[in-house]
Coordinates of C-alpha atoms in Angstrom, one line a residue:
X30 CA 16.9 16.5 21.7
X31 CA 17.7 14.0 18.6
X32 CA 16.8 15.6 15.5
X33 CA 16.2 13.2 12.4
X34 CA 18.8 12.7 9.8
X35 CA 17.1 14.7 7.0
X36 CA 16.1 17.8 9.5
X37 CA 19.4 18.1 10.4
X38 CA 21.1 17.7 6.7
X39 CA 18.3 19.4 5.3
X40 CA 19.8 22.1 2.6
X41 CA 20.8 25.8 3.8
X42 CA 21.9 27.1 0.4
X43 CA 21.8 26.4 -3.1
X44 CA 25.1 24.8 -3.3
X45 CA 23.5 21.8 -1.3
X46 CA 20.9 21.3 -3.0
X47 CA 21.1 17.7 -4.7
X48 CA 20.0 16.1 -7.7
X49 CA 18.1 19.9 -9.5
X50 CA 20.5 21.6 -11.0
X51 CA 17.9 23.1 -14.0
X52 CA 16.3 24.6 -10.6
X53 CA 19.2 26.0 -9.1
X54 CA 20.7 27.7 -11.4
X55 CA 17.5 29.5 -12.9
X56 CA 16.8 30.8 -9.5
X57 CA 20.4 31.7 -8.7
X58 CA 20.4 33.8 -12.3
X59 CA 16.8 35.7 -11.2
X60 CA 18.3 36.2 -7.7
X61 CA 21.6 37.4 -8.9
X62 CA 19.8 40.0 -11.7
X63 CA 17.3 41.0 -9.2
X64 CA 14.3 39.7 -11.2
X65 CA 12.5 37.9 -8.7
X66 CA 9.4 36.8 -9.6
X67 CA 5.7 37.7 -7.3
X68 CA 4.9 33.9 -7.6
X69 CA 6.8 30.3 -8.2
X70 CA 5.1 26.8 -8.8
X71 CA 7.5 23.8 -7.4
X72 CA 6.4 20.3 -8.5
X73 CA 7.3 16.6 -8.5
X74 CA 7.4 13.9 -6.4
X75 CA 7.9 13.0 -2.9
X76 CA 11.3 14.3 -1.1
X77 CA 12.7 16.0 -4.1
X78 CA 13.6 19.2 -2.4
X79 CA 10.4 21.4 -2.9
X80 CA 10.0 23.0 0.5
X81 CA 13.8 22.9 1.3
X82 CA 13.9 25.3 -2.0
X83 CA 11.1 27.4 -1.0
X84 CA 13.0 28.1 2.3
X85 CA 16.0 28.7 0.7
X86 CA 14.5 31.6 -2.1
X87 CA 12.7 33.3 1.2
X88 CA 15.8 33.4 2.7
X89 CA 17.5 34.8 -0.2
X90 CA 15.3 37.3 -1.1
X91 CA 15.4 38.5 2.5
X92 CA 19.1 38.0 3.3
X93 CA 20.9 41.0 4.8
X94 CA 24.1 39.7 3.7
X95 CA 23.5 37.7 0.3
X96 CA 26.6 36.2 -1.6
X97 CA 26.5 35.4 -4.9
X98 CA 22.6 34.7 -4.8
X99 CA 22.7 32.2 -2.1
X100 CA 21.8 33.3 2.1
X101 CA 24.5 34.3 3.9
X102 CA 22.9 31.7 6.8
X103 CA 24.2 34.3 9.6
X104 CA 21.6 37.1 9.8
X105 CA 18.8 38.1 11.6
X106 CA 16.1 36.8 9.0
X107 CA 18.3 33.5 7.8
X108 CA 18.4 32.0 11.3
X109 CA 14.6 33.2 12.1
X110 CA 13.3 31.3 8.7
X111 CA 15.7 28.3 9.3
X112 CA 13.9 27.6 13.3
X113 CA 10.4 29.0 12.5
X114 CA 10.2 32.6 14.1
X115 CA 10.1 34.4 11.0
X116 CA 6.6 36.2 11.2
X117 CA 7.0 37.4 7.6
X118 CA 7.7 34.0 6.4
X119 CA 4.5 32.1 6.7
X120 CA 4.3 28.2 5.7
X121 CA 0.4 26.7 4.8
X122 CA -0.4 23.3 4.4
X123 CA -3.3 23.3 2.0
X124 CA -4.2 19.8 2.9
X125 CA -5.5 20.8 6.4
X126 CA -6.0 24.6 5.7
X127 CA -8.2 24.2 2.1
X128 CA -11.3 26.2 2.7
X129 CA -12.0 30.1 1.4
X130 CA -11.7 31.2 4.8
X131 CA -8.1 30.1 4.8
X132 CA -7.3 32.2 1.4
X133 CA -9.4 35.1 2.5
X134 CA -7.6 35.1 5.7
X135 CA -4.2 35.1 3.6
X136 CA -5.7 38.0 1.6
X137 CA -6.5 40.3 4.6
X138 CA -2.5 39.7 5.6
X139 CA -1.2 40.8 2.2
X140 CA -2.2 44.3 2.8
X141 CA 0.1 44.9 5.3
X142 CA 3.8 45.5 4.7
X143 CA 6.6 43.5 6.1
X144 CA 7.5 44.0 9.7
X145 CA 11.0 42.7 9.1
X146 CA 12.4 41.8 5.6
X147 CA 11.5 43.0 1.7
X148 CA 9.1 40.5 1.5
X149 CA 6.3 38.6 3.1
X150 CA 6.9 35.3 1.5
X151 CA 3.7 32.3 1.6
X152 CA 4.6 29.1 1.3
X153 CA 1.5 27.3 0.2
X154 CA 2.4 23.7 0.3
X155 CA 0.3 20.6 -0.9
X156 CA -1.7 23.5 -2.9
X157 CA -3.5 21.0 -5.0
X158 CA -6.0 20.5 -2.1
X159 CA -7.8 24.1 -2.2
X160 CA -11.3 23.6 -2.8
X161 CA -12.8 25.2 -5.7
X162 CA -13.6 28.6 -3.7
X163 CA -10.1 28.9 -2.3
X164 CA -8.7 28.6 -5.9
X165 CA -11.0 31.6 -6.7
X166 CA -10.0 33.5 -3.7
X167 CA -6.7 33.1 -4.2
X168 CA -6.6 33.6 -7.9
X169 CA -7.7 37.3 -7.0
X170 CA -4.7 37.9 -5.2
X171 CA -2.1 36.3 -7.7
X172 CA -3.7 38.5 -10.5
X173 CA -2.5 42.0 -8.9
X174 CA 0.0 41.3 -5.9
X175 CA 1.6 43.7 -3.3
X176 CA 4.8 44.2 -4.3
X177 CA 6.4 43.5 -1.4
X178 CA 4.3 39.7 -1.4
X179 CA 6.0 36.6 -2.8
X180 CA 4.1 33.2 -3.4
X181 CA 5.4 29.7 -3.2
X182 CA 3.3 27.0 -4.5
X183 CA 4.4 23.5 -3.8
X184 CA 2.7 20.3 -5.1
X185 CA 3.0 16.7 -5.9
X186 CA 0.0 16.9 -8.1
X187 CA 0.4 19.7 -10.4
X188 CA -2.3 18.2 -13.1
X189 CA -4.5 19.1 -10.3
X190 CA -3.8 23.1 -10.2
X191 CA -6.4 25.2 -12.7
X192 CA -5.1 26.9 -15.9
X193 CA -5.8 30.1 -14.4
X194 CA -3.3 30.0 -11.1
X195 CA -0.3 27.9 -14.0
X196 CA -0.3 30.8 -15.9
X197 CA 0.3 33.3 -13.2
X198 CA 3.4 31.4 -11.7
X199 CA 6.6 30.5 -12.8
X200 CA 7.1 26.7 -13.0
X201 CA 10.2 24.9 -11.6
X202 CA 9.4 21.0 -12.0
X203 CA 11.9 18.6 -10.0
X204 CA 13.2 15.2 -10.8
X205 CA 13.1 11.9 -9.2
X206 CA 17.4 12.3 -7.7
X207 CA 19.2 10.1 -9.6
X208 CA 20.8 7.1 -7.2
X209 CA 24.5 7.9 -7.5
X210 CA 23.9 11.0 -6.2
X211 CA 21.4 9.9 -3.7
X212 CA 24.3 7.3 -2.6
X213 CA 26.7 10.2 -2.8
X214 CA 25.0 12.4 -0.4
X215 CA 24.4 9.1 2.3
X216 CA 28.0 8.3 1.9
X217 CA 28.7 11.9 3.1
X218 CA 26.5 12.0 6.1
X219 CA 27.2 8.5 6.9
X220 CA 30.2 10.0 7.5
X221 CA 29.7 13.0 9.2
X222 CA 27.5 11.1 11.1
X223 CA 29.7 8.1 12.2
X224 CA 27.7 5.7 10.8
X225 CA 29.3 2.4 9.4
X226 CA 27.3 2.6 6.2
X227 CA 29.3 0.7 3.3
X228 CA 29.4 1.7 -0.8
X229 CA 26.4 -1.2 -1.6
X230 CA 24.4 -0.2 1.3
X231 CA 24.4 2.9 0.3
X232 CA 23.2 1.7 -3.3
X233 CA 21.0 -0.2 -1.7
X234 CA 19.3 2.5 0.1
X235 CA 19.3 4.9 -2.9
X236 CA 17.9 1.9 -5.2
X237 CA 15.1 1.5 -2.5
X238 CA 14.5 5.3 -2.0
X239 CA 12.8 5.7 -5.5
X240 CA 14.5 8.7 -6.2
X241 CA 13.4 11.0 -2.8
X242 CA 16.5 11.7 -0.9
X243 CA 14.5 12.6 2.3
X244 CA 13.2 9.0 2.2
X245 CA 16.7 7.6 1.8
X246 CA 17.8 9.6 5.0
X247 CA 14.7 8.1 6.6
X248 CA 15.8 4.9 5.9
X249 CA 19.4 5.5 6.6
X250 CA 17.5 6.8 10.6
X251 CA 15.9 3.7 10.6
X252 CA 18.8 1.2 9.8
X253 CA 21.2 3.2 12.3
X254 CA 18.9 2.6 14.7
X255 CA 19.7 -0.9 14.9
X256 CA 23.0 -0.9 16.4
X257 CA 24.5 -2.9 13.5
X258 CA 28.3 -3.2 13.0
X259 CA 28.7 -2.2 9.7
X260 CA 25.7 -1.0 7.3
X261 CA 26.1 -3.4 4.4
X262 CA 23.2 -4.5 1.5
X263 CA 22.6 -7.4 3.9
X264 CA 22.2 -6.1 7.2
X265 CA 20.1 -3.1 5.6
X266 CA 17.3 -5.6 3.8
X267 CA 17.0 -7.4 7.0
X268 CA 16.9 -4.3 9.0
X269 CA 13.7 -2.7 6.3
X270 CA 12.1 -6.6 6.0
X271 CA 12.8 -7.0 2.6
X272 CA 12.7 -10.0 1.2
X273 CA 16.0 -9.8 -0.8
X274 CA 17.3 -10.9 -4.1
X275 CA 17.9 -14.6 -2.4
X276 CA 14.0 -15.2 -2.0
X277 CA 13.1 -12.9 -5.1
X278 CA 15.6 -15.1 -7.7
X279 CA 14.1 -18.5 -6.1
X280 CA 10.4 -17.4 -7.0
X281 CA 11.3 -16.0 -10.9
X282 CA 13.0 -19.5 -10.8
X283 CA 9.9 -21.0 -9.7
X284 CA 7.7 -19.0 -12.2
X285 CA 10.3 -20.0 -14.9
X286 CA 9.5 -23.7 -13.9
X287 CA 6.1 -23.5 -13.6
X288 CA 6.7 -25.1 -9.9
X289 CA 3.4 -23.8 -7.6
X290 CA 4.5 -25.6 -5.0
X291 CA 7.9 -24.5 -4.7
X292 CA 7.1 -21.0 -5.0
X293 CA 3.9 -21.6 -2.2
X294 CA 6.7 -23.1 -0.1
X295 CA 9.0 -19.9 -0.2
X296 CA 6.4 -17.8 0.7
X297 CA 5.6 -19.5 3.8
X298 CA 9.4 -19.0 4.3
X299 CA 8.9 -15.4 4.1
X300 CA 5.7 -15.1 6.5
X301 CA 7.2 -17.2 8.8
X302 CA 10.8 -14.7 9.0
X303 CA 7.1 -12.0 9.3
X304 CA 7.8 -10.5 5.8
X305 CA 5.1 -8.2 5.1
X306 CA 3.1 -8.9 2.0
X307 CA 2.9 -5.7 0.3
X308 CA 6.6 -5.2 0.4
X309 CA 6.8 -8.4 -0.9
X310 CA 4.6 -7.6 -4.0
X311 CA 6.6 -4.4 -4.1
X312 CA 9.9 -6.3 -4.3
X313 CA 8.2 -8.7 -6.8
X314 CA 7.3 -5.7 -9.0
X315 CA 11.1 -3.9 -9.0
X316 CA 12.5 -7.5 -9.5
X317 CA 10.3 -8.7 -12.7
X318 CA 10.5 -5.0 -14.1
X319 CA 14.5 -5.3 -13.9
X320 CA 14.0 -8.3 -15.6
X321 CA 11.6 -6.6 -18.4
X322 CA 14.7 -3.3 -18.5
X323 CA 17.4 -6.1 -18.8
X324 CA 15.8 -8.3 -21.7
X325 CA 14.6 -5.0 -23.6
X326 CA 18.7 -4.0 -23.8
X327 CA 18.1 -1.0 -21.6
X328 CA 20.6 -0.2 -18.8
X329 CA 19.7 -1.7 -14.9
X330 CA 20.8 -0.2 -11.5
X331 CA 21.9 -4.4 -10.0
X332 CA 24.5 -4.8 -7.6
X333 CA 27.3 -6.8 -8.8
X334 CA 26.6 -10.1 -7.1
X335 CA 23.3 -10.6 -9.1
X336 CA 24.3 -9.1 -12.8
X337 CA 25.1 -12.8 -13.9
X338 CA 22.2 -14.0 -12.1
X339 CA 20.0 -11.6 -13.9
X340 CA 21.5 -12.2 -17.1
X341 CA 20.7 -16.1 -16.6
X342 CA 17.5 -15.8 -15.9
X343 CA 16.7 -13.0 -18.8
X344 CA 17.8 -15.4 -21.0
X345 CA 15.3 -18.5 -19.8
X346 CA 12.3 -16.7 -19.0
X347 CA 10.0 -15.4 -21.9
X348 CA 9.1 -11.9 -22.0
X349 CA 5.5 -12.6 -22.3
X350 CA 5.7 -14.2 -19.0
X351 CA 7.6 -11.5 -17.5
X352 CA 4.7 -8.7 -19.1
X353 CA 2.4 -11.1 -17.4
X354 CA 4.0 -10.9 -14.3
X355 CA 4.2 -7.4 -14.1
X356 CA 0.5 -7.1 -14.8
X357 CA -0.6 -9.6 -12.5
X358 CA 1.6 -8.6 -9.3
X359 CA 0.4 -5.0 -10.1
X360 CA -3.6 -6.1 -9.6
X361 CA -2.3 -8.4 -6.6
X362 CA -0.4 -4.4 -5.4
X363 CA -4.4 -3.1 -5.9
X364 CA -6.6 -6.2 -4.4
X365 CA -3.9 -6.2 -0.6
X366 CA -5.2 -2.9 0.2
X367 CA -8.5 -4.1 0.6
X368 CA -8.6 -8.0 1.5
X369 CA -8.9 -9.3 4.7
X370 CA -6.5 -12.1 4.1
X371 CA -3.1 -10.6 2.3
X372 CA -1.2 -14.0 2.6
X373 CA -3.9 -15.9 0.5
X374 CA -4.3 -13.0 -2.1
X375 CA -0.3 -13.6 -2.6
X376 CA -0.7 -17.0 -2.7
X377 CA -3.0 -16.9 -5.9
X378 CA -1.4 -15.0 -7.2
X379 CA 1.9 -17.2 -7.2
X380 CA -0.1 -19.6 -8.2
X381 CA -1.5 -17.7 -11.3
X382 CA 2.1 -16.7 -12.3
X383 CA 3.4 -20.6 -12.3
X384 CA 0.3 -21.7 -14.0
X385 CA -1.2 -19.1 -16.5
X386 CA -3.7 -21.3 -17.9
X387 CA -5.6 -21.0 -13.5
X388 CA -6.1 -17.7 -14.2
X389 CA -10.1 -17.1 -14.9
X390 CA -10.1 -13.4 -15.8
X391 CA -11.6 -11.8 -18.6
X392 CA -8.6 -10.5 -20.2
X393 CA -6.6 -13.6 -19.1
X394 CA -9.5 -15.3 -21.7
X395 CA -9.3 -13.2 -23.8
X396 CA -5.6 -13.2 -24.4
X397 CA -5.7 -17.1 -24.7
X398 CA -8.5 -16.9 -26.8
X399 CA -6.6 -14.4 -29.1
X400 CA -3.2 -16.8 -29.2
X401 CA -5.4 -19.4 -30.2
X402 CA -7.0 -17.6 -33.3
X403 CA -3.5 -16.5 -34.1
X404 CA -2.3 -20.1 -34.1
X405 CA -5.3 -21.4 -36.0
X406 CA -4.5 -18.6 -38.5
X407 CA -1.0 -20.0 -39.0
X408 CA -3.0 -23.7 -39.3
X409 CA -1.5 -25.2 -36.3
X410 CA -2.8 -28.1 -35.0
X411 CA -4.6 -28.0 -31.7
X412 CA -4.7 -30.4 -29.4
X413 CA -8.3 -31.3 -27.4
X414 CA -8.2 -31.8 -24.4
X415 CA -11.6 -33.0 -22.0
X416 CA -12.9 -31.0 -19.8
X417 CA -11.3 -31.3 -16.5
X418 CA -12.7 -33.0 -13.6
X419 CA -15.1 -35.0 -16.7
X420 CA -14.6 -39.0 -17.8
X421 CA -13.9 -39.7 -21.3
X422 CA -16.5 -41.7 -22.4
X423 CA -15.8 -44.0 -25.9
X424 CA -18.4 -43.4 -28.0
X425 CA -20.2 -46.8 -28.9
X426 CA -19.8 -47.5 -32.6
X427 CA -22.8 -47.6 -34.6
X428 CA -25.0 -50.8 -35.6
X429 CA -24.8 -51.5 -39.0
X430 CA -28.0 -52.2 -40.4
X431 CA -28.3 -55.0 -43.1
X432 CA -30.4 -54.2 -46.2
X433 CA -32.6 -57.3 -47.5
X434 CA -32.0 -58.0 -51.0
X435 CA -34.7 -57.2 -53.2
X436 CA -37.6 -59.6 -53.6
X437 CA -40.1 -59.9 -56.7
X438 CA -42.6 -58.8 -54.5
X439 CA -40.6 -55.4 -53.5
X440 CA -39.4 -55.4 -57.0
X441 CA -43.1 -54.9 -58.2
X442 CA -43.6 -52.0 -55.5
X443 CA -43.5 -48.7 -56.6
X444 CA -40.5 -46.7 -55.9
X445 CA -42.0 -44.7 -53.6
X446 CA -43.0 -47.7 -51.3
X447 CA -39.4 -49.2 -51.6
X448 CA -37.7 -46.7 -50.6
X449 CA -39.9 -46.0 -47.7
X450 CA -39.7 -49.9 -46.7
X451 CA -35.9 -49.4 -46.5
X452 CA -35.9 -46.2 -44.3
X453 CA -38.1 -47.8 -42.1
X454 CA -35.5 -50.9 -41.6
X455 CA -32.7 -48.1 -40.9
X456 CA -34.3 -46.6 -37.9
X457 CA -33.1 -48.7 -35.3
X458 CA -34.2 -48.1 -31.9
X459 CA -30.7 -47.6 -29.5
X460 CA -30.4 -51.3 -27.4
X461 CA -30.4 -49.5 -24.1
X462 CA -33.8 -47.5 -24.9
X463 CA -36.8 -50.0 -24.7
X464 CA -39.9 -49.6 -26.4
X465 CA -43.8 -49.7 -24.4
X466 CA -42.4 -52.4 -21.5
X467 CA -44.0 -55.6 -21.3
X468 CA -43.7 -58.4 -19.3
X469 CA -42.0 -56.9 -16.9
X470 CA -41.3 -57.2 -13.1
X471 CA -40.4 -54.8 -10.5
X472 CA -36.6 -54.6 -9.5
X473 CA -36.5 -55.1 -5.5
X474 CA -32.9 -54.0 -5.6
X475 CA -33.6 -50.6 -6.6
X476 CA -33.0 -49.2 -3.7
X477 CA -29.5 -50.8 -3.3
X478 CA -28.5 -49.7 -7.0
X479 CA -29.7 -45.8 -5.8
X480 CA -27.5 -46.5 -2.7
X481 CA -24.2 -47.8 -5.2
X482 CA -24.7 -45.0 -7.5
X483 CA -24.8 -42.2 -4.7
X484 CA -20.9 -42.9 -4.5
X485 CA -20.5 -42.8 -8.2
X486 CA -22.5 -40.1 -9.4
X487 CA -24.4 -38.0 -6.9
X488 CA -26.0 -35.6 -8.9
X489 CA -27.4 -38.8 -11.1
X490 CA -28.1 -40.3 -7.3
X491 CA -30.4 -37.1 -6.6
X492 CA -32.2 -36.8 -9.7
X493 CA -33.2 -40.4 -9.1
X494 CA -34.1 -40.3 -5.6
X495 CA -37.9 -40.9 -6.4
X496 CA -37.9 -43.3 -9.2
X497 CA -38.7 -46.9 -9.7
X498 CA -37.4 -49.4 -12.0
X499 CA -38.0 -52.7 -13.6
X500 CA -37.0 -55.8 -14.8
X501 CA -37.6 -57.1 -18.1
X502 CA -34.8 -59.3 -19.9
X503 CA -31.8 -58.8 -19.9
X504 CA -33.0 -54.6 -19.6
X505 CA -33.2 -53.1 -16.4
X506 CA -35.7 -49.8 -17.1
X507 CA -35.9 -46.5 -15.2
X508 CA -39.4 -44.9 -14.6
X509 CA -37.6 -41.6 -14.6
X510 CA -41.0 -39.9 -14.8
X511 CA -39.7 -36.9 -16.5
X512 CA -39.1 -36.7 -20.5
X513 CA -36.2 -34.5 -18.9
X514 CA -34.7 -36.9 -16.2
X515 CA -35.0 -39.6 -19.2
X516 CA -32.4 -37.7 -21.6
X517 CA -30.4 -37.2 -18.8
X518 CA -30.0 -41.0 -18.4
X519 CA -29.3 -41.5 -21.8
X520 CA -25.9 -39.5 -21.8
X521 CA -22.8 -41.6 -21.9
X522 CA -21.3 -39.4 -18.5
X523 CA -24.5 -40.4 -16.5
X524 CA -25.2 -44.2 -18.0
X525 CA -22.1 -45.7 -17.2
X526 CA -22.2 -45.3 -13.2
X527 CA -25.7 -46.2 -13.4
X528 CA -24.6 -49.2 -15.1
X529 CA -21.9 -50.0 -13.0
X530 CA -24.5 -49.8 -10.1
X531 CA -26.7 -51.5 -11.0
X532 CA -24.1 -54.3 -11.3
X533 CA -23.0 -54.0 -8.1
X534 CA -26.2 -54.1 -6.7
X535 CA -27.3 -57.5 -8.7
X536 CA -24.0 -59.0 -9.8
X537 CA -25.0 -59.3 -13.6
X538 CA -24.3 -56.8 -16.5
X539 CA -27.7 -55.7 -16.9
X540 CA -28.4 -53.3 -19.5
X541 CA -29.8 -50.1 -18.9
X542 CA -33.5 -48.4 -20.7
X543 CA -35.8 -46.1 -19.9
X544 CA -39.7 -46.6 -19.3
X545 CA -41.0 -44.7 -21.8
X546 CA -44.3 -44.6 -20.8
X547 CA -43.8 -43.7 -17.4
X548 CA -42.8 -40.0 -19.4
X549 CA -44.6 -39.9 -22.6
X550 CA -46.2 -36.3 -22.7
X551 CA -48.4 -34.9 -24.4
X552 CA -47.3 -33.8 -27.3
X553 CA -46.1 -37.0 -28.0
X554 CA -49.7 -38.1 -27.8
X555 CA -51.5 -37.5 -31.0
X556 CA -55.0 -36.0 -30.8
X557 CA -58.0 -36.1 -33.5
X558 CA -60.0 -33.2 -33.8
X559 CA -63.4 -34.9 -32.7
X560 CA -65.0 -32.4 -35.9
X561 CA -62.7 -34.6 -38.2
X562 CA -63.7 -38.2 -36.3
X563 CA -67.5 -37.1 -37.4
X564 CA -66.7 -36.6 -40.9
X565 CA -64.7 -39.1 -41.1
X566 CA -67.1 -41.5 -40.1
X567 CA -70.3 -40.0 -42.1
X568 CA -68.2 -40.6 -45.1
X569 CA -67.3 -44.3 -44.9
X570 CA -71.2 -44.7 -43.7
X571 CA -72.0 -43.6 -47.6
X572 CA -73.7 -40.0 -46.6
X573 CA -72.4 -37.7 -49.0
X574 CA -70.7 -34.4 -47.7
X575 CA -70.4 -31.1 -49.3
X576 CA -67.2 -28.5 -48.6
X577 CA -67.9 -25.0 -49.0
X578 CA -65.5 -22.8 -49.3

């Protein structure tokens, strides 16, 4: 039966071990001075060679022919831990075996001695998920072991473990591989393995593994499986549906350009080759971050055919938009694992990245609104621009009002009376607001002026729907019937359609007013207290009246 690629080339011994040598060689040391330890704590990331070391110490410490520290492979208790038969090996997964029972089960094992080998080795892997009892239950045993009982403690997590079991374990923690040795170690199987897997395929493949050599063996599995001639950086993207550095330089370009539609039109490239969207954001998130590594002056892991692109588009793009990449993409990374619709949340976010100024967040505000104190600080000048979607309306000049000169019989007035008689001259009523209408006539084309203005203002059209207007010079006036409605009419955004239909409906250039009594309320209406009428009129009739206070 096939066996995958990194079951098969998993680690027997130390020596193959790749990428943790500050792991190795502590353990070799204990193992070689016979100070092995009753409990170890392994952590890091993904496919670093956790469990592949825990397999190799239980063989060590139970090894009937040990050399130099590392399993001899050839004995009894080597092969039965290497295919699974080992009764006094036992592995856990603590993400499916996490309850107290689990632990006290454990606990009730420790107590008996070895039926084969020195020690009775638990590998506990994924031990960050032990409920809160478990921890307890299993904290007894750590605290005053057997000594014939060893514990292995592997996690991913290890902020996750309590204080309590840390302290009681040594701690091994292992690093992400670096990629030359990931690269290294495909080269070599790729090999062994007769597969035609080139020098920047296998960069490729170690760039892409994120420092986990048993995903880049995965991925090596899946690639082979393709029948393809020879393995190259090429054949590999196409074979994981990556996007590639093609696509990936043509949307930075885009972003560089502030081109939205360019960069929309490469993306239905991609979904159309069926590119999957979060490998694309993925992709999008190395590139723009190689980008941010290159322009900082820190080293980059780039194939040769795109170092001079990379340095070409370092030096055009600004690093604020390349931060604001980063950050965008990484929400875009957060919002696909929950939208129904991936392909649209990509295509905002394009768009947001070739036109900051779309993006309506709160801290994308807030950012502009701090560049724009900064720049005011600096007394720049800012441009103002109208809203969008508004018309600029020229605001009408104002009437100049002419002062009579004075007469003898103002020059006789007292001050007071003058200066009232020429603030009284200043208030000019506005032309297109008429006073109490007179003389007036109803406008039989109303209804063919509401029908033109439904096309040029709508929300004007609607608040109109019920009025009535009139004729009276050259004035056409609305009975807006609300104070309200009548202000609205008066703004420059609103009275020019309504001008403009009412000219289409009567084919002259009315002007435009409002009925004012139609809307006069009541507090415009000033009422006398009838207890002041009475005194009023008892004092002109000559009765005398006395205030007391």
């Amino acid at each position: 039966m096939y066996q995958a690629l990194y079951r098969k080339w998993r680690p027997r011994v130390f020596a193959d071990v790749v990428g943790q040598p500050q792991v190795v060689t502590t353990l070799l040391g204990e193992l070689r001075a016979n100070r092995v330890a009753h409990a170890y704590l392994f952590t890091g990331s993904r496919g670093t060679g956790k469990t592949t070391c825990a397999k190799i110490l239980a063989k060590a410490v139970n090894c009937l022919n040990p050399k130099n520290g590392d399993p001899c492979g050839e004995c009894e208790a080597c092969k039965g831990i290497d295919n699974g038969s080992f009764t006094d090996v036992v592995e856990i997964d603590a993400a499916s075996n996490n309850g107290v029972d689990s632990i006290r089960t454990l606990r009730e094992e420790t107590v008996y001695t070895p039926a084969r080998a020195k020690y009775r080795v638990y590998i506990i892997d994924e031990v960050h998920m032990l409920s809160a009892g478990a921890w307890g239950a299993l904290l007894k045993t750590l605290e005053e072991p057997p000594a014939y009982v060893l514990f292995i403690l592997a996690t991913t997590e290890v902020h996750k473990v309590p204080a309590t079991i840390l302290s009681r374990c040594q701690r091994f923690d292992f690093r992400r591989i670096p990629p030359a040795d990931i690269a290294a170690r495909l080269l070599e199987v790729s090999k062994e393995e007769k597969i035609p897997l080139t020098k920047d395929g296998a960069d490729t493949i170690a760039r892409l593994s994120d420092g986990a050599l048993r995903d880049a063996l995965s991925l090596l599995d899946t690639c082979r499986s393709n029948e393809i001639e020879t393995l190259d950086e090429t054949a590999i993207k196409q074979a994981i549906g990556l996007a590639g550095e093609e696509y990936l330089y043509a949307l930075s370009a885009a972003v560089q350009k502030k081109d939205g539609k360019a960069a929309l039109d490469i993306l239905d490239d991609l979904y159309a080759s069926s590119k999957d969207a979060d490998r694309l954001c993925e992709e999008l998130i190395g590139h723009f971050r190689i980008i941010m590594r290159k322009q900082a002056g820190c080293s980059v892991a780039v194939s040769p055919s795109e170092e001079k692109q990379l340095a070409a588009l370092s030096q055009v793009l600004p690093p604020s938009t390349v931060l604001y990449a980063l950050d965008t993409l990484a929400k875009t990374a957060e919002a696909l694992r929950y939208t129904p619709d991936k392909r649209v949340e990509m295509e905002m976010c394009l768009l947001k990245l070739c036109n900051p100024a779309w993006d309506i967040s709160v801290s994308s505000l807030a950012d502009r609104l701090s560049t724009l104190e900064e720049q005011l600080k600096k007394g720049a000048q800012i441009p103002v621009s109208s809203s969008a979607g508004l018309p600029i309306t020229a605001v009408p000049e104002p009437r100049k009002v002419t002062v009579e000169k004075e007469s003898s019989l103002t020059s006789s007035m007292p001050k007071e009376e003058i200066i009232k008689k020429v603030e009284t001259k200043a208030i000019v009523t506005p032309p297109m607001i008429s006073e109490e209408a007179t003389l007036t006539q109803p406008l039989s084309c109303w209804p063919e002026v509401l029908e033109a203005l439904g096309k040029l203002d709508p929300p004007l059209r609607g608040v109109l729907e019920h009025s009535k207007a009139v004729l009276r010079g050259e004035h056409v006036l609305v009975d807006a019937q609300n104070a309200m409605f009548g202000e609205l009419i008066r703004q420059p955004l609103h009275q020019k359609p309504l001008v403009e239909a009412v000219r289409t409906a009567t084919g002259k250039p009315y002007k435009v007013g409002i009925f004012k009594s139609s809307f006069q309320t009541k507090a415009e209406k000033k009422v006398e207290d009838p207890f002041d009428s009475l005194l009023n009129a008892a004092m002109k009739g000559g009765i005398p009246v006395e205030e007391k206070k």
